[in-house]
Coordinates of C-alpha atoms in Angstrom, one line a residue:
X210 CA 46.4 3.4 -15.4
X211 CA 44.7 2.0 -18.2
X212 CA 40.5 3.1 -18.3
X213 CA 38.8 -0.5 -19.8
X214 CA 39.0 -3.1 -16.7
X215 CA 40.2 -5.9 -16.7
X216 CA 38.0 -7.1 -14.1
X217 CA 38.8 -10.6 -13.5
X218 CA 42.5 -10.4 -12.6
X219 CA 41.7 -7.2 -10.5
X220 CA 43.1 -7.2 -6.6
X221 CA 42.9 -4.9 -4.0
X222 CA 43.2 -4.2 -0.4
X223 CA 40.7 -2.7 0.6
X224 CA 37.0 -3.2 -0.5
X225 CA 36.5 -1.2 -3.6
X226 CA 33.4 1.6 -4.3
X227 CA 32.7 0.9 -8.1
X228 CA 29.7 3.4 -10.0
X229 CA 28.0 1.8 -12.6
X230 CA 26.8 4.8 -15.7
X231 CA 25.2 1.7 -18.4
X232 CA 24.2 2.2 -21.5
X233 CA 24.0 2.1 -25.2
X234 CA 27.0 4.9 -25.5
X235 CA 25.5 4.9 -29.4
X236 CA 27.8 7.8 -29.6
X237 CA 29.5 9.1 -26.9
X238 CA 29.1 12.5 -25.5
X239 CA 29.7 15.0 -23.2
X240 CA 26.8 14.2 -20.8
X241 CA 27.5 10.8 -20.4
X242 CA 30.9 12.2 -18.9
X243 CA 29.3 14.9 -16.8
X244 CA 27.7 12.4 -15.3
X245 CA 29.9 10.2 -14.4
X246 CA 32.6 13.1 -13.9
X247 CA 30.2 14.2 -11.3
X248 CA 30.3 11.2 -9.1
X249 CA 33.6 10.8 -9.6
X250 CA 34.4 14.4 -7.9
X251 CA 31.6 13.2 -5.1
X252 CA 32.8 9.4 -4.0
X253 CA 36.7 10.8 -4.2
X254 CA 36.8 11.6 -0.8
X255 CA 34.9 9.9 0.5
X256 CA 37.3 6.9 -0.9
X257 CA 40.3 9.0 0.6
X258 CA 39.2 9.4 3.8
X259 CA 38.9 5.5 3.5
X260 CA 41.0 4.4 2.6
X261 CA 39.2 2.8 -0.7
X262 CA 40.4 1.8 -3.9
X263 CA 37.6 4.1 -6.9
X264 CA 36.7 2.8 -9.6
X265 CA 34.1 4.7 -11.8
X266 CA 33.1 3.1 -15.2
X267 CA 30.4 3.0 -18.2
X268 CA 29.0 0.0 -19.0
X269 CA 28.6 -0.2 -22.4
X270 CA 25.8 -2.6 -23.7
X271 CA 25.1 -4.6 -26.6
X272 CA 21.7 -3.6 -26.8
X273 CA 19.1 -2.5 -25.5
X274 CA 16.5 -5.2 -25.5
X275 CA 14.2 -2.1 -26.3
X276 CA 16.7 -0.8 -28.9
X277 CA 16.1 -2.9 -33.2
X278 CA 20.2 -1.8 -33.4
X279 CA 22.8 -0.6 -33.3
X280 CA 26.1 0.4 -34.2
X281 CA 29.0 -2.9 -34.3
X282 CA 30.0 -2.6 -30.4
X283 CA 32.6 -2.8 -31.7
X284 CA 33.2 0.6 -32.4
X285 CA 31.2 2.2 -29.5
X286 CA 34.2 0.8 -27.8
X287 CA 36.6 2.4 -29.5
X288 CA 34.7 5.4 -29.1
X289 CA 33.7 4.9 -24.8
X290 CA 37.6 5.1 -25.1
X291 CA 39.3 8.5 -27.1
X292 CA 35.6 9.8 -25.1
X293 CA 37.7 8.9 -21.3
X294 CA 41.0 9.8 -22.3
X295 CA 42.5 12.0 -20.2
X296 CA 39.7 10.9 -17.3
X297 CA 39.7 9.2 -14.1
X298 CA 36.6 7.0 -15.7
X299 CA 36.9 3.1 -16.7
X300 CA 35.2 0.9 -19.6
X301 CA 33.6 -2.2 -18.3
X302 CA 33.0 -4.3 -21.0
X303 CA 30.7 -7.0 -19.5
X304 CA 27.7 -6.4 -20.8
X305 CA 28.9 -4.8 -24.2
X306 CA 29.1 -8.9 -26.5
X307 CA 27.6 -10.6 -24.7
X308 CA 24.7 -12.0 -26.9
X309 CA 21.5 -9.6 -26.3
X310 CA 19.1 -8.9 -25.0
X311 CA 21.9 -8.5 -21.4
X312 CA 18.8 -7.0 -18.3
X313 CA 20.8 -5.1 -15.5
X314 CA 19.2 -7.7 -13.6
X315 CA 21.7 -10.0 -14.4
X316 CA 24.5 -7.6 -14.6
X317 CA 24.5 -6.7 -11.4
X318 CA 24.2 -10.0 -10.1
X319 CA 27.1 -10.0 -11.2
X320 CA 29.0 -7.8 -10.5
X321 CA 27.1 -8.4 -7.1
X322 CA 28.4 -12.0 -7.3
X323 CA 31.8 -11.2 -8.4
X324 CA 32.2 -8.4 -5.5
X325 CA 31.1 -9.6 -2.4
X326 CA 32.6 -7.2 -0.2
X327 CA 32.5 -4.0 -1.7
X328 CA 29.9 -0.5 -2.0
X329 CA 27.9 -1.0 -6.1
X330 CA 26.3 2.7 -7.2
X331 CA 24.6 1.5 -10.0
X332 CA 23.8 6.2 -12.1
X333 CA 20.9 5.7 -13.9
X334 CA 18.6 9.2 -14.9
X335 CA 15.6 9.8 -13.8
X336 CA 13.5 8.5 -17.3
X337 CA 14.3 5.2 -17.1
X338 CA 14.1 5.5 -12.7
X339 CA 10.1 5.2 -13.6
X340 CA 9.9 2.9 -15.4
X341 CA 11.6 -0.2 -13.9
X342 CA 8.7 -1.7 -12.1
X343 CA 8.0 -2.1 -16.0
X344 CA 11.9 -3.6 -16.2
X345 CA 13.1 -7.2 -16.2
X346 CA 13.6 -8.3 -11.6
X347 CA 13.8 -3.5 -12.1
X348 CA 12.7 -3.6 -8.9
X349 CA 15.3 -6.4 -7.0
X350 CA 18.0 -4.2 -8.5
X351 CA 19.1 -3.0 -5.6
X352 CA 19.2 -6.1 -4.2
X353 CA 22.3 -6.0 -5.2
X354 CA 23.3 -2.0 -5.7
X355 CA 22.5 1.3 -5.3
X356 CA 21.4 3.5 -6.7
X357 CA 22.6 6.8 -8.0
X358 CA 19.5 8.9 -10.3
X359 CA 19.8 12.0 -11.8
X360 CA 17.0 13.5 -13.3
X361 CA 18.4 14.4 -16.6
X362 CA 15.2 15.5 -18.7
X363 CA 15.9 14.8 -23.0
X364 CA 15.5 18.6 -23.9
X365 CA 14.0 19.1 -27.7
X366 CA 16.7 20.3 -29.8
X367 CA 19.9 19.5 -29.5
X368 CA 20.3 23.8 -28.2
X369 CA 18.7 22.4 -25.2
X370 CA 21.3 23.5 -22.7
X371 CA 19.4 22.6 -19.4
X372 CA 16.5 21.7 -19.0
X373 CA 13.9 23.5 -17.6
X374 CA 13.9 20.9 -14.5
X375 CA 17.2 20.7 -14.7
X376 CA 17.0 24.4 -11.8
X377 CA 19.5 25.2 -9.2
X378 CA 18.1 25.8 -5.5
X379 CA 19.0 28.4 -3.1
X380 CA 16.8 27.9 0.0
X381 CA 16.7 23.8 2.0
X382 CA 13.5 24.3 1.6
X383 CA 13.1 24.1 -1.7
X384 CA 15.7 21.6 -2.5
X385 CA 13.5 19.2 -0.3
X386 CA 10.5 19.8 -1.7
X387 CA 12.4 18.7 -5.7
X388 CA 13.3 15.9 -4.0
X389 CA 10.4 14.9 -2.3
X390 CA 8.3 15.9 -6.3
X391 CA 11.5 13.7 -8.2
X392 CA 10.4 10.3 -4.6
X393 CA 7.3 10.9 -5.9
X394 CA 8.3 9.1 -8.8
X395 CA 9.7 6.5 -8.1
X396 CA 7.4 3.3 -7.8
X397 CA 6.0 2.4 -4.8
X398 CA 8.0 -0.1 -3.1
X399 CA 11.3 1.5 -3.7
X400 CA 10.2 5.2 -2.5
X401 CA 11.1 4.1 1.4
X402 CA 14.5 3.3 -0.4
X403 CA 16.0 6.6 -1.1
X404 CA 18.3 8.9 1.5
X405 CA 19.0 12.0 1.2
X406 CA 22.3 11.9 1.5
X407 CA 25.3 9.8 -0.7
X408 CA 27.2 8.8 2.5
X409 CA 24.3 6.3 3.6
X410 CA 25.1 4.2 0.3
X411 CA 27.8 2.6 2.1
X412 CA 25.1 0.6 4.4
X413 CA 27.4 -2.8 3.9
X414 CA 24.9 -4.9 1.9
X415 CA 27.5 -6.7 0.8
X416 CA 27.6 -8.3 4.5
X417 CA 24.4 -9.9 4.5
X418 CA 25.2 -11.6 1.1
X419 CA 28.7 -12.4 2.0
X420 CA 26.5 -14.4 4.8
X421 CA 24.7 -16.3 2.8
X422 CA 27.8 -17.4 0.1
X423 CA 29.5 -18.8 3.1
X424 CA 26.8 -21.0 4.1
X425 CA 25.4 -23.1 1.0
X426 CA 26.1 -19.6 -2.0
X427 CA 23.4 -21.0 -3.5
X428 CA 21.3 -17.2 -3.4
X429 CA 22.6 -13.7 -3.8
X430 CA 20.5 -12.0 -3.0
X431 CA 20.9 -8.9 0.4
X432 CA 18.0 -9.0 3.3
X433 CA 19.3 -6.2 3.5
X434 CA 18.3 -3.1 0.6
X435 CA 19.9 -1.1 -1.6
X436 CA 20.2 2.8 -0.7
X437 CA 18.9 5.3 -3.6
X438 CA 20.5 8.4 -3.5
X439 CA 18.6 11.4 -6.0
X440 CA 20.9 14.1 -7.3
X441 CA 18.8 16.7 -7.4
X442 CA 21.9 18.9 -9.3
X443 CA 20.9 20.7 -13.1
X444 CA 23.4 18.7 -15.6
X445 CA 23.1 19.4 -19.1
X446 CA 20.5 18.0 -21.1
X447 CA 21.5 16.0 -24.1
X448 CA 20.2 12.7 -26.0
X449 CA 22.4 10.4 -28.2
X450 CA 19.2 9.8 -30.1
X451 CA 20.0 14.0 -30.9
X452 CA 23.6 13.2 -31.9
X453 CA 22.7 10.5 -34.4
X454 CA 20.0 12.8 -35.4
X455 CA 22.1 15.6 -36.4
X456 CA 25.2 13.1 -37.5
X457 CA 22.6 11.7 -40.4
X458 CA 20.9 14.7 -41.6
X459 CA 25.2 16.4 -41.9
X460 CA 25.9 13.7 -43.0
X461 CA 23.0 13.7 -46.0
X462 CA 23.3 17.3 -46.5
X463 CA 27.5 16.8 -47.0
X464 CA 26.9 13.5 -49.4
X465 CA 25.2 15.9 -51.5
X466 CA 27.6 17.9 -52.8
X467 CA 30.3 17.1 -55.2
X468 CA 32.6 14.5 -53.5
X469 CA 36.0 17.4 -54.9
X470 CA 34.2 19.6 -51.8
X471 CA 33.2 16.4 -48.9
X472 CA 36.1 16.1 -46.9
X473 CA 36.6 20.0 -46.9
X474 CA 33.0 20.4 -45.8
X475 CA 34.3 17.8 -42.7
X476 CA 37.5 19.1 -41.6
X477 CA 35.5 21.8 -41.5
X478 CA 32.9 20.1 -38.9
X479 CA 36.2 18.9 -37.0
X480 CA 37.3 22.2 -36.5
X481 CA 34.5 23.6 -35.3
X482 CA 34.2 21.4 -32.8
X483 CA 37.4 21.0 -31.0
X484 CA 37.3 25.5 -31.4
X485 CA 34.0 25.1 -30.0
X486 CA 32.4 27.6 -32.5
X487 CA 29.1 28.2 -33.8
X488 CA 27.2 27.1 -36.6
X489 CA 28.2 22.9 -35.8
X490 CA 25.9 22.4 -33.1
X491 CA 27.5 18.9 -32.3
X492 CA 30.2 20.6 -30.6
X493 CA 28.9 21.3 -27.4
X494 CA 29.1 18.4 -27.7
X495 CA 31.4 15.6 -28.6
X496 CA 35.1 15.2 -28.2
X497 CA 36.6 15.5 -31.2
X498 CA 38.5 12.7 -31.2
X499 CA 35.0 10.7 -31.2
X500 CA 33.9 12.6 -33.9
X501 CA 37.1 12.3 -35.9
X502 CA 36.4 8.3 -35.7
X503 CA 32.9 9.0 -36.1
X504 CA 33.6 11.0 -39.9
X505 CA 36.9 8.6 -41.0
X506 CA 34.1 4.9 -40.3
X507 CA 31.1 7.2 -42.2
X508 CA 29.0 6.2 -38.8
X509 CA 25.4 6.6 -38.3
X510 CA 24.4 7.9 -42.3
X511 CA 22.2 7.2 -44.3
X512 CA 24.5 4.8 -45.7
X513 CA 24.9 2.3 -41.9
X514 CA 21.4 1.1 -42.3
X515 CA 20.8 0.7 -45.9

């Protein structure tokens, strides 16, 4: 089954479960796949039990309204296709080819209109969820979708592994306290939406929506709010920004070498990633095929941004 979903022609026999992880994916790294696969693995038993199709997709944006530049969408899409090979994760191109800025609220409205009966879940980090009241209509996301929030804290160094806050808890009391702390960090209007079980994300917010569509079709907002699940498991803390910085440093060092030595250095770096060896700190974060693509197309070098 191809990883890129052709949503406009997709036919399903039962209401599906659809989860989306948005971002620039500039570049896509193993932390992105880790989050998407966590959600997929948690939802798969539920989907099988309820006999419902399951789609977990990466949703690359055209360009974040908070960023002034990003890599050409065709390169980011090519790297995504390489990264999701041999995984159940799909790619949704809904935002990618739109003229920026593209806002998340417009995307979830479009998804809800396209899939009025399906369970829709939008995946994000707690760093983003804390600031939803500053997004364009960010507090209105739960009018259209449920939210699945991970508490990924950016580490100071790319070798940091797992962030200090991504702690595993040994008893229900500490887990409950940790969840309460995270819940309190959400904008106040969203705190009452939090549930402690992902199964509650299947509350049929689509029913109210469909009722409104059957009357005059003018209101896509559901009277029943979506739920918010905060996933407290530890996840890897690494950002695309950190990886771009490391790639920039590596490109700068390589460009200082005599021309005959540059190819040798590039091959050595790829071998580090394929064998997951030190000292190349990118080895644990980038798919070898993605890194090979980056080198082949000279992405994230100083010359790219001149």
